[in-house]
Coordinates of C-alpha atoms in Angstrom, one line a residue:
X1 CA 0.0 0.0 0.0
X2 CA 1.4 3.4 -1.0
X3 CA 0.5 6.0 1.7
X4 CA 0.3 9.8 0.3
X5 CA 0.7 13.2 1.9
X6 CA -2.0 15.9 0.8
X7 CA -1.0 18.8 -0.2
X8 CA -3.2 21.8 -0.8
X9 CA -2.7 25.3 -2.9
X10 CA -5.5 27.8 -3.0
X11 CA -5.5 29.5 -6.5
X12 CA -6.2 33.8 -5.6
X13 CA -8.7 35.2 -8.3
X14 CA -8.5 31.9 -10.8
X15 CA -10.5 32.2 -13.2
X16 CA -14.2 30.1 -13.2
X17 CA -14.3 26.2 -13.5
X18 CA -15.4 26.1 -17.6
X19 CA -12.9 28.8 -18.7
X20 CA -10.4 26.6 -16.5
X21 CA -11.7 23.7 -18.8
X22 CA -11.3 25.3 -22.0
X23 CA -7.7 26.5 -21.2
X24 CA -6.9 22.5 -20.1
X25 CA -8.9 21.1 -22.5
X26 CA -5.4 20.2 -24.8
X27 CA -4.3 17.8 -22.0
X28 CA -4.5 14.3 -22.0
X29 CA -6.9 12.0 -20.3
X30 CA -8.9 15.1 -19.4
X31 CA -11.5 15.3 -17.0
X32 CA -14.5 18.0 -16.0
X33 CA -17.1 16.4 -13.5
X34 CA -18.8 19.7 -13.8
X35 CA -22.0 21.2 -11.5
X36 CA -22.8 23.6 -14.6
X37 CA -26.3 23.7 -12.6
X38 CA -24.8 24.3 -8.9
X39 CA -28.2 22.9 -6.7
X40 CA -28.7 23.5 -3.2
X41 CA -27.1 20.9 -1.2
X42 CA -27.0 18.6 -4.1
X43 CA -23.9 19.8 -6.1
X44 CA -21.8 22.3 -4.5
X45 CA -18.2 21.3 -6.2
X46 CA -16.5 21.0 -9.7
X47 CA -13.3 19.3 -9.9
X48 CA -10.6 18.9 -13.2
X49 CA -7.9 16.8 -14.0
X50 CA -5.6 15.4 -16.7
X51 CA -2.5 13.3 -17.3
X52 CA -3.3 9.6 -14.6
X53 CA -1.1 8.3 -13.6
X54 CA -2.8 5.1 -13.6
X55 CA -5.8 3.8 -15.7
X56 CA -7.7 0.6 -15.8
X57 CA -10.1 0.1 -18.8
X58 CA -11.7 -4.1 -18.5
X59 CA -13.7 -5.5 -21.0
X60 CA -15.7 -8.7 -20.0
X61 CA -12.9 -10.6 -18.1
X62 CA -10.0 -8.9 -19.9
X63 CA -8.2 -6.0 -17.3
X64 CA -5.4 -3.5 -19.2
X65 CA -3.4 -1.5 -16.8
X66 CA -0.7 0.9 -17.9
X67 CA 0.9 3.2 -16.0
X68 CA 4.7 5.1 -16.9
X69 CA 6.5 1.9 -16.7
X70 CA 4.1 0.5 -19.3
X71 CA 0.8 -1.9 -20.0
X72 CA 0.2 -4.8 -18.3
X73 CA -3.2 -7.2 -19.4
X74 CA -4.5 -9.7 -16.9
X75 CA -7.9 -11.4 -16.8
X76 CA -10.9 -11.5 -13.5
X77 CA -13.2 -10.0 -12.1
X78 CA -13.1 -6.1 -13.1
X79 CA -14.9 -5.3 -9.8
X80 CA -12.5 -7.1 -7.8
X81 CA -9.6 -5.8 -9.9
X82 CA -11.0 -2.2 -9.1
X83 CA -10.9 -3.1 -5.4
X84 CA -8.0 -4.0 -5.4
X85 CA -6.0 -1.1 -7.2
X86 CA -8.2 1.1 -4.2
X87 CA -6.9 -0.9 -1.8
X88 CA -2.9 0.0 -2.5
X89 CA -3.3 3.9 -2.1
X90 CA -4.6 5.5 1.2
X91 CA -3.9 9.0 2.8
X92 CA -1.8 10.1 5.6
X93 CA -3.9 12.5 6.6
X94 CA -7.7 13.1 6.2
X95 CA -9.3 16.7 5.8
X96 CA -12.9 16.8 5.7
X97 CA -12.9 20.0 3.7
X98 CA -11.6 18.3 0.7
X99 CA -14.3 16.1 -0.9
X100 CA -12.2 14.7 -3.2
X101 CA -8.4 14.7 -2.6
X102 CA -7.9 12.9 -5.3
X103 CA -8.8 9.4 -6.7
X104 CA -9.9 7.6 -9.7
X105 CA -12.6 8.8 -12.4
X106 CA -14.1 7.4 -15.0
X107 CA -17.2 5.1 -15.6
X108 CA -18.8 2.4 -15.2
X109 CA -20.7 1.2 -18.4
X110 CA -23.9 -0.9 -17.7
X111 CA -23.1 -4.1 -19.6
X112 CA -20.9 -4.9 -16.0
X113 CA -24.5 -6.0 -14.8
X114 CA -23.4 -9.2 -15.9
X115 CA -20.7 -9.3 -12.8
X116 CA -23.1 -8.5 -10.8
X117 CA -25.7 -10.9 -12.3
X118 CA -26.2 -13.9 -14.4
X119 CA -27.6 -12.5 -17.4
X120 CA -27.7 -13.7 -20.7
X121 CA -26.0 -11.4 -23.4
X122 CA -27.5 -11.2 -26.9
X123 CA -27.2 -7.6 -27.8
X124 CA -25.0 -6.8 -30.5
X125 CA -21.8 -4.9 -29.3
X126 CA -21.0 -2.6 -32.3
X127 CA -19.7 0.1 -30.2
X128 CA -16.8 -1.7 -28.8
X129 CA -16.0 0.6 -25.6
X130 CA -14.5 -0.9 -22.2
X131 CA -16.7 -2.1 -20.0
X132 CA -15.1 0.2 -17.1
X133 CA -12.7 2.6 -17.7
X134 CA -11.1 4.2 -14.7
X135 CA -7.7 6.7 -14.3
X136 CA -6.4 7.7 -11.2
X137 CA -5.0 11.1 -10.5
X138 CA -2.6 12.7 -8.0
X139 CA -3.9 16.7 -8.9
X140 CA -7.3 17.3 -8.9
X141 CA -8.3 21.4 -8.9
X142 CA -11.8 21.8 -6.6
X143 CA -14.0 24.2 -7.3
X144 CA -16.5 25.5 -4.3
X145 CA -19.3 27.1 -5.5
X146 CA -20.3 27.9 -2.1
X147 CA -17.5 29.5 -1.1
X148 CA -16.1 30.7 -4.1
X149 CA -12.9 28.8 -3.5
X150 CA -10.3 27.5 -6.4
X151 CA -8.2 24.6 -4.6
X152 CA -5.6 22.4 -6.2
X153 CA -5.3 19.0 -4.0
X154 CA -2.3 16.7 -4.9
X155 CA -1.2 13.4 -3.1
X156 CA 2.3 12.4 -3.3
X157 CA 2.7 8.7 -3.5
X158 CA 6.5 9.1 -3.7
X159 CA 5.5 8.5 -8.1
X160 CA 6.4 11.8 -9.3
X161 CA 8.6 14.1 -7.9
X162 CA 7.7 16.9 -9.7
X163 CA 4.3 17.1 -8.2
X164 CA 4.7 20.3 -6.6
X165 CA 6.2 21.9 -10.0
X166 CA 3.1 20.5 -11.5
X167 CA 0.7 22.3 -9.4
X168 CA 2.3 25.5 -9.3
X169 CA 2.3 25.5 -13.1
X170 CA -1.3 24.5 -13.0
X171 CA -1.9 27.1 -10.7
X172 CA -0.4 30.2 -13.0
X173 CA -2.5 28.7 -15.6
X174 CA -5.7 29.2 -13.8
X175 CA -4.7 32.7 -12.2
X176 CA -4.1 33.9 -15.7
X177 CA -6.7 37.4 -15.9
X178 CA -9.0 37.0 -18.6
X179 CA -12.0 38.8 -20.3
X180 CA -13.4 35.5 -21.5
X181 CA -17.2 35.1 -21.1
X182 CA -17.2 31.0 -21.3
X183 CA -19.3 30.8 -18.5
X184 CA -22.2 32.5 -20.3
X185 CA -25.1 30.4 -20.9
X186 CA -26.5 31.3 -24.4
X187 CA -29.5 30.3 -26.7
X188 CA -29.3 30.9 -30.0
X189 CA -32.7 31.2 -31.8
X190 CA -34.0 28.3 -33.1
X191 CA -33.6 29.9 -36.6
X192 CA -29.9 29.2 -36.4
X193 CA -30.2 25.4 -36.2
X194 CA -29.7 23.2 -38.4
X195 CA -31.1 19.8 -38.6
X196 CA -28.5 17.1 -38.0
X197 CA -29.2 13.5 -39.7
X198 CA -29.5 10.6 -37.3
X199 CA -29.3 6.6 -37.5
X200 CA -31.5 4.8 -34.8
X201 CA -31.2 1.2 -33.5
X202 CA -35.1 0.9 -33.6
X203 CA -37.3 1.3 -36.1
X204 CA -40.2 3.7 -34.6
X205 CA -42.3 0.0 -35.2
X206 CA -39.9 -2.0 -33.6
X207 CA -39.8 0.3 -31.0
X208 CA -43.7 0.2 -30.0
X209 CA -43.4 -3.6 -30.7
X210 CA -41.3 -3.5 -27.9
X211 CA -43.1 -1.8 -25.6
X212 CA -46.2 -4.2 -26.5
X213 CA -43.9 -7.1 -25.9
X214 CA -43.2 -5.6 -22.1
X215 CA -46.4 -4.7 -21.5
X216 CA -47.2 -8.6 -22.2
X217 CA -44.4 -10.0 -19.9
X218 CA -45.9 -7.7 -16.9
X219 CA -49.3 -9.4 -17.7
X220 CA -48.0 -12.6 -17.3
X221 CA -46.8 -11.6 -14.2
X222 CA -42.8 -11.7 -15.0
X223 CA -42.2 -7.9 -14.3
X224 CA -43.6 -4.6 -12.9
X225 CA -41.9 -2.5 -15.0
X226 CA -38.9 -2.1 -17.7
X227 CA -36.6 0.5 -18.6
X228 CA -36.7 0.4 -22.9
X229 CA -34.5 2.8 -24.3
X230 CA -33.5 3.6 -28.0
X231 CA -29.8 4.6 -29.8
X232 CA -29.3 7.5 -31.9
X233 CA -26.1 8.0 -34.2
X234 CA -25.0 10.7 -35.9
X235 CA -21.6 12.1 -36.9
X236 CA -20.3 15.5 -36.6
X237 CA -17.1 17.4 -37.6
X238 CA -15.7 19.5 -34.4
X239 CA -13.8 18.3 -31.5
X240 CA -15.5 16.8 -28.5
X241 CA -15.0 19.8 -25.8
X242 CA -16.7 22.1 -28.3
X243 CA -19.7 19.7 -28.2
X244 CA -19.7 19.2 -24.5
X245 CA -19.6 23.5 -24.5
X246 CA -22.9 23.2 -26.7
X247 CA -24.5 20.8 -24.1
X248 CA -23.6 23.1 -21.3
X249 CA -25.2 26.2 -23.0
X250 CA -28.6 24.5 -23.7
X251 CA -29.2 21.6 -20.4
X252 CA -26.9 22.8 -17.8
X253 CA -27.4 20.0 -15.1
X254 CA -25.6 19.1 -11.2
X255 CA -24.2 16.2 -12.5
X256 CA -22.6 17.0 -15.9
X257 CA -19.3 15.3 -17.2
X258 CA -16.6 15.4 -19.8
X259 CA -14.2 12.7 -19.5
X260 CA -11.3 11.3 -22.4
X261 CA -9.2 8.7 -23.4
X262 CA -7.5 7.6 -26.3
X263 CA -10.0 8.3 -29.0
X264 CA -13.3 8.5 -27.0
X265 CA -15.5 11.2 -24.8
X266 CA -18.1 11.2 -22.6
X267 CA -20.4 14.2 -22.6
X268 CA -22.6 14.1 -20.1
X269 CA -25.5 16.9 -18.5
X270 CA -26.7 14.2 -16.1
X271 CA -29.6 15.6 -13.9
X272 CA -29.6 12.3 -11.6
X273 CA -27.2 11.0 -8.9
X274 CA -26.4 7.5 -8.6
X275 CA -24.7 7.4 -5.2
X276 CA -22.6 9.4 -3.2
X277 CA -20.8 8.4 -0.1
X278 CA -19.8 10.7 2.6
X279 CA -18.0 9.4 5.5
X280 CA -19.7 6.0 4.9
X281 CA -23.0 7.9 4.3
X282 CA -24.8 6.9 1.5
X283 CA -27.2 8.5 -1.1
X284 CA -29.0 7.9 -4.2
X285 CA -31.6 10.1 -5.9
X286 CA -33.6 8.2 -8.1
X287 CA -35.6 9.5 -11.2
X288 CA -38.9 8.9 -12.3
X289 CA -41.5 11.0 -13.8
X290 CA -41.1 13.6 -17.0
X291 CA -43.0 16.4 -18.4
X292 CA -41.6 18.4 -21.6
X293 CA -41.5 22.4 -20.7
X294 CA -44.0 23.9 -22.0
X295 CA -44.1 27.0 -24.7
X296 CA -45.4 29.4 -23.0
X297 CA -46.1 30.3 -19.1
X298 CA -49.4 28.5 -19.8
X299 CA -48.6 25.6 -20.9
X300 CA -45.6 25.2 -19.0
X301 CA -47.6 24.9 -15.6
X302 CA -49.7 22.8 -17.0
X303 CA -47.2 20.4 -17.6
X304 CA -46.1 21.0 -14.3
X305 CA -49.0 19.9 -12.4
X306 CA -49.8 17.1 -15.0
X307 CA -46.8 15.5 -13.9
X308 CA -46.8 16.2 -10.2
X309 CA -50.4 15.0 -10.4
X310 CA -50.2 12.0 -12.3
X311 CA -50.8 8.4 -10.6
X312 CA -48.8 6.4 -13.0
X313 CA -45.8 8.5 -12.3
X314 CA -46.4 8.5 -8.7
X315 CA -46.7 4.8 -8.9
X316 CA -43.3 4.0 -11.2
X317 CA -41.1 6.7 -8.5
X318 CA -42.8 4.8 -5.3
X319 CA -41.9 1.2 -7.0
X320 CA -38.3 2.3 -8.1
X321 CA -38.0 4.4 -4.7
X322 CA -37.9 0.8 -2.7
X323 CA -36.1 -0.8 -4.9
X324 CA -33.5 1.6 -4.3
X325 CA -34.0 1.3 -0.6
X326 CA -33.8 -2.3 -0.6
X327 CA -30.7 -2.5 -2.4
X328 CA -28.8 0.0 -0.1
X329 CA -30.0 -2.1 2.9
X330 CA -28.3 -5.3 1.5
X331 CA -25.2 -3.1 2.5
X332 CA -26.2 -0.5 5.0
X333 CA -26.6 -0.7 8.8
X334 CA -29.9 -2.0 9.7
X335 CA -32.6 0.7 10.2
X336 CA -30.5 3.3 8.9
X337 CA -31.8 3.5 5.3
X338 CA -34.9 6.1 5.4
X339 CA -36.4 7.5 2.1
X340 CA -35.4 11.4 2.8
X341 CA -37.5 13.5 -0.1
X342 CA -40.5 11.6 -1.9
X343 CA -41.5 12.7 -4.8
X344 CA -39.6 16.2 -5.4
X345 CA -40.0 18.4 -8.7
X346 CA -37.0 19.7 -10.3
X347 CA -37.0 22.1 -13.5
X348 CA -34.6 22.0 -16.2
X349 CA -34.1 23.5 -19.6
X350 CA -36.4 21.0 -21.4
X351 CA -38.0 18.9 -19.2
X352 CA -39.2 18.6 -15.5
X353 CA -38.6 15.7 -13.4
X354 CA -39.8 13.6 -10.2
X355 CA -37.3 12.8 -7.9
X356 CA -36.6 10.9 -4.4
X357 CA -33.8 10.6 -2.3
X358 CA -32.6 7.5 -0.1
X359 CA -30.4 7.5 2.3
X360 CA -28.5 4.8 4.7
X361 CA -25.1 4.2 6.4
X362 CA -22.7 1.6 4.8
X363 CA -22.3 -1.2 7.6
X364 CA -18.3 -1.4 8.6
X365 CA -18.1 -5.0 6.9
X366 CA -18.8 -3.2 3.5
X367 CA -16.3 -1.3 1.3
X368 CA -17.3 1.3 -1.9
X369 CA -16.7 -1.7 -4.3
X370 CA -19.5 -3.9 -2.0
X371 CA -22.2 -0.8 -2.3
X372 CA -21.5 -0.5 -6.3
X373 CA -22.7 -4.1 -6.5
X374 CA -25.5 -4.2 -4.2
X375 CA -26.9 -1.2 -6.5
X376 CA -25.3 -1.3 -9.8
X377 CA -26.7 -0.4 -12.4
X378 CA -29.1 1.5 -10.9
X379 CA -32.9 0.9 -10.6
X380 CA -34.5 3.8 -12.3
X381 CA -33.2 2.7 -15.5
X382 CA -33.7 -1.0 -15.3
X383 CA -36.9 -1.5 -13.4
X384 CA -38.5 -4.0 -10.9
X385 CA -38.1 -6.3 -10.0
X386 CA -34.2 -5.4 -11.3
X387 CA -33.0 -9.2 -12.3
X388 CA -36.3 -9.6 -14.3
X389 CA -36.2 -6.2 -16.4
X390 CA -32.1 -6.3 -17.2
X391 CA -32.8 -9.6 -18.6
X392 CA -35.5 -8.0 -20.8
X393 CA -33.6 -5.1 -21.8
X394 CA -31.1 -7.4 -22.8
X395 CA -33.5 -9.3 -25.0
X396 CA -35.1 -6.2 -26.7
X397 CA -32.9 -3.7 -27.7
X398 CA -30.5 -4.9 -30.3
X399 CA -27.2 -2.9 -29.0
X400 CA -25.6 -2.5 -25.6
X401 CA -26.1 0.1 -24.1
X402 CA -22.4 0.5 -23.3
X403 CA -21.7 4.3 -21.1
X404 CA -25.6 4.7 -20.9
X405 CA -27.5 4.4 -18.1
X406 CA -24.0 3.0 -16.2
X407 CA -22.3 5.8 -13.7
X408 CA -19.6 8.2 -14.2
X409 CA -17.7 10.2 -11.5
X410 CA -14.9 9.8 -9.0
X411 CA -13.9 7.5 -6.2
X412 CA -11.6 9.1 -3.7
X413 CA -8.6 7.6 -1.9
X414 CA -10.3 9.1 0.9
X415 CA -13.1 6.8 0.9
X416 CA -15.8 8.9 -0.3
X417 CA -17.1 8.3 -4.0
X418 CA -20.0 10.6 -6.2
X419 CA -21.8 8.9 -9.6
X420 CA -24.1 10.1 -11.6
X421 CA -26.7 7.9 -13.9
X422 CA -25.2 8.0 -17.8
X423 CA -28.2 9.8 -19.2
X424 CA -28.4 13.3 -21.5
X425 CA -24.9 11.6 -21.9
X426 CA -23.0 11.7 -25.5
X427 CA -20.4 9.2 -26.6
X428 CA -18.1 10.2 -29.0
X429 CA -15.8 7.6 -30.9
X430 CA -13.5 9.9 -33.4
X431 CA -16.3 11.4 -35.1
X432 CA -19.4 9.2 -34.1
X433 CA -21.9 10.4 -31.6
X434 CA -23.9 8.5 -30.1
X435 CA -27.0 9.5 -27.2
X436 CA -29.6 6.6 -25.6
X437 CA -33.0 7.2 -24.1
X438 CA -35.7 5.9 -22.9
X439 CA -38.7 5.4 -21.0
X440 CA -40.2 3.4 -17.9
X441 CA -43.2 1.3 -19.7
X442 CA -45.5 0.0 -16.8
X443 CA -48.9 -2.0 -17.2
X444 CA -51.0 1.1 -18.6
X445 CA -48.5 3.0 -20.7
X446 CA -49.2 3.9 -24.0
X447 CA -47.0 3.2 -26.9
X448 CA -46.7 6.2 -28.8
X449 CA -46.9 8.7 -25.4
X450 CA -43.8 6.1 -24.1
X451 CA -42.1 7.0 -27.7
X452 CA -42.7 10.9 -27.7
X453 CA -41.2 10.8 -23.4
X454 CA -38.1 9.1 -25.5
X455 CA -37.8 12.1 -27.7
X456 CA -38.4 15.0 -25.0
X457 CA -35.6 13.5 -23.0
X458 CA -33.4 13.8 -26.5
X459 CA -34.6 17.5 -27.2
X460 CA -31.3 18.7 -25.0
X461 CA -29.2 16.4 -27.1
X462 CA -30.5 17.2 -30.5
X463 CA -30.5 20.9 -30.3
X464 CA -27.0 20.8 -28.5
X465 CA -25.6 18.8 -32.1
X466 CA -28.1 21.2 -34.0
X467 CA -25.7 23.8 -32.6
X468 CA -22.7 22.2 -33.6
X469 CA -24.4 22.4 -37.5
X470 CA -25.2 25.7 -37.0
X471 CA -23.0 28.6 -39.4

């Protein structure tokens, strides 16, 4: 086990966390785990980094680890593998103020259901991505949107010893004065769009076929309710950090991402957490329920109280509500898991949402690695019973799902760990996008209202690559 000091440098007058992203944007194995929609109590910090010096990317049993001295390829369990490469780096010193003193970051992609489950796997995978990709980082830079603080945390591990030289060069780079206005939120008139051309994985048919099929299986008595979602594919022309700046501008979220390697990105304006542990307390704020924003004032509260009103989305948030709570007391300390908000109503750009939050303490006997497979992938994009509707999903749509509806964030060598759910979420593959989405279909949903709730989660997406069209 490598033991690390901590070693903190507040940055005077840097400049704010997206202009810090465009001016480190150049650097490899970048990361932006980015609350470009700061919410109270919810998503207080940013945090950046580049250059790992570690990374794990798995795919089925297959494990790749390459660090300076090289790459190394093993085989097991990529859960396990992940455990143990947590296991070998702890801190000499913890300070509560620092969320995230470092750690590993990355994702999770959903297709590791199958360590988690026995699951059978006949989706075609044509996007060929790891199944986890992870890189670990001795400088992170913290933004506190709270208290207006810049921070950049490095850990020496005895690795590098020009850590110090490192941050105080990151540090004149983020002091640098500048009359940028990156941080403005803009949107362009619609007129300025241009329609972008799309491949989907479903027919619109197929798609409603689908839905028919589910709504069979939960007649017979198989399931309650499944998570179908669709692929679109497009391709576009301009680097990926230009595309994630187009995202930002139109669906600013607390849970928004941009993380490389080699030839990929993920682009992320995630509104939902997956977990968060602090000090071995847990959360998870599941998502169910969706209304398109309206027009006009009108309209717009009408769409509002249709869905805070409406007994089939009251119905899939309360099922998917214990499932979360049921999975967090497999690994929590008996009685401590309580459901904390039912049934909350948050706005965003394009759509609102209903939203609950769970909460437990992890029992002593459990590590970060035991929680992520008590809970992973998580229930509001599966559905219930989980087993049931993964192995459904699994039969229906013709792709994995790869990134989607997985987790990205970071887990810190402190102990503490924050994911979001993969949805609004881009992959880009050199010049291939691709987005998912979907909908919850329960025993009364209709086929084509399931298929429009689809499309009103993509509008984000779509106008975000209309942008990138745009002259």
């Amino acid at each position: 086990m490598l033991a690390g000091d901590v070693f903190v440098h507040e940055v005077k007058d840097a400049c704010p966390p997206f202009e810090a992203f465009c001016r480190l944007v150049s650097n490899t194995n970048l990361f932006f785990l980015d609350s470009a929609l700061p919410a109270k109590g919810i998503s207080r910090y940013s945090f950046l980094g580049f250059d790992p010096f570690l990374t794990i990317k798995t795919k089925h049993r297959k494990i790749t680890l390459t660090d300076k001295d090289g790459t190394i390829e093993t085989e097991g369990n990529p859960f396990e593998h992940l455990r143990e490469l947590l296991k070998q780096f702890s801190l000499t010193t913890i300070q509560k103020s620092i969320p995230f003193p470092c750690g590993a970051v990355g994702y999770l992609g959903y297709d590791l259901c199958h360590f988690v489950e026995k699951l059978p796997s006949k989706a075609v995978d044509d996007m060929g991505l790891p199944d986890m990709y992870m890189g670990f980082y001795d400088i992170v830079i913290s933004y506190d949107h709270v208290l207006g603080k810049c921070s950049i945390v490095g850990v020496d591990f005895g690795i590098d010893n020009t850590l110090k030289d490192k941050i105080e060069q990151i540090a004149h780079v983020l002091g640098k004065k500048s009359d940028s206005t990156s941080e403005t939120i803009n949107h362009p008139a619609p007129l300025e769009l241009s329609e972008p051309t799309f491949r989907f994985n479903f027919t619109k048919e197929l798609y409603l076929g689908a839905i028919r099929q589910i709504k069979d299986y939960i007649k017979a008595g198989d399931v309650y309710q499944v998570n179908l979602s669709q692929r679109l594919e497009t391709h576009i022309a301009i680097p990926p950090y230009k595309l994630y700046k187009r995202l930002r501008s139109v669906n600013p979220a607390p849970f928004s991402c941009y993380v490389t390697f080699d030839d990929v990105a993920i682009i992320s304006s995630s509104p939902e957490r997956f977990l968060q542990v602090r000090n071995r307390h847990v959360q998870t704020r599941p998502i169910k329920g969706t209304r398109p924003r309206g027009k006009d004032e009108k309209t717009d509260d009408h769409m509002r109280q249709a869905l805070i009103s409406s007994p089939k989305d009251d119905a899939e948030l309360t099922m998917i509500t214990d499932l979360e709570r049921n999975d967090l007391g497999r690994v929590c300390n008996y009685g401590s898991v309580n459901v904390t908000e039912k049934k909350v109503l948050e706005t965003y750009p394009t759509v609102y949402h209903l939203v609950s939050t769970v909460e437990g303490d992890l029992h002593e006997r459990y590590d970060l690695v035991d929680l992520l497979k008590a809970t992973f992938p998580g229930g509001s994009i599966t559905g219930a019973p989980k087993i049931r509707a993964m192995q459904i999903i699994d039969e229906l749509e013709p792709t994995k799902r790869g990134v989607y509806t997985g987790a990205v964030g970071y887990i810190g060598f402190n102990g503490d760990m924050d994911l979001n759910i993969a949805i609004r979420t881009f992959v880009m593959k050199g010049k291939t996008v691709y987005f998912q989405v979907g909908s919850g279909i329960v025993a009364d949903s209709d086929e084509e209202e399931e298929y429009e709730e689809t499309m009103h989660k993509a509008k984000a997406l779509i106008d975000s690559l209309k942008l990138c069209n745009s002259r």
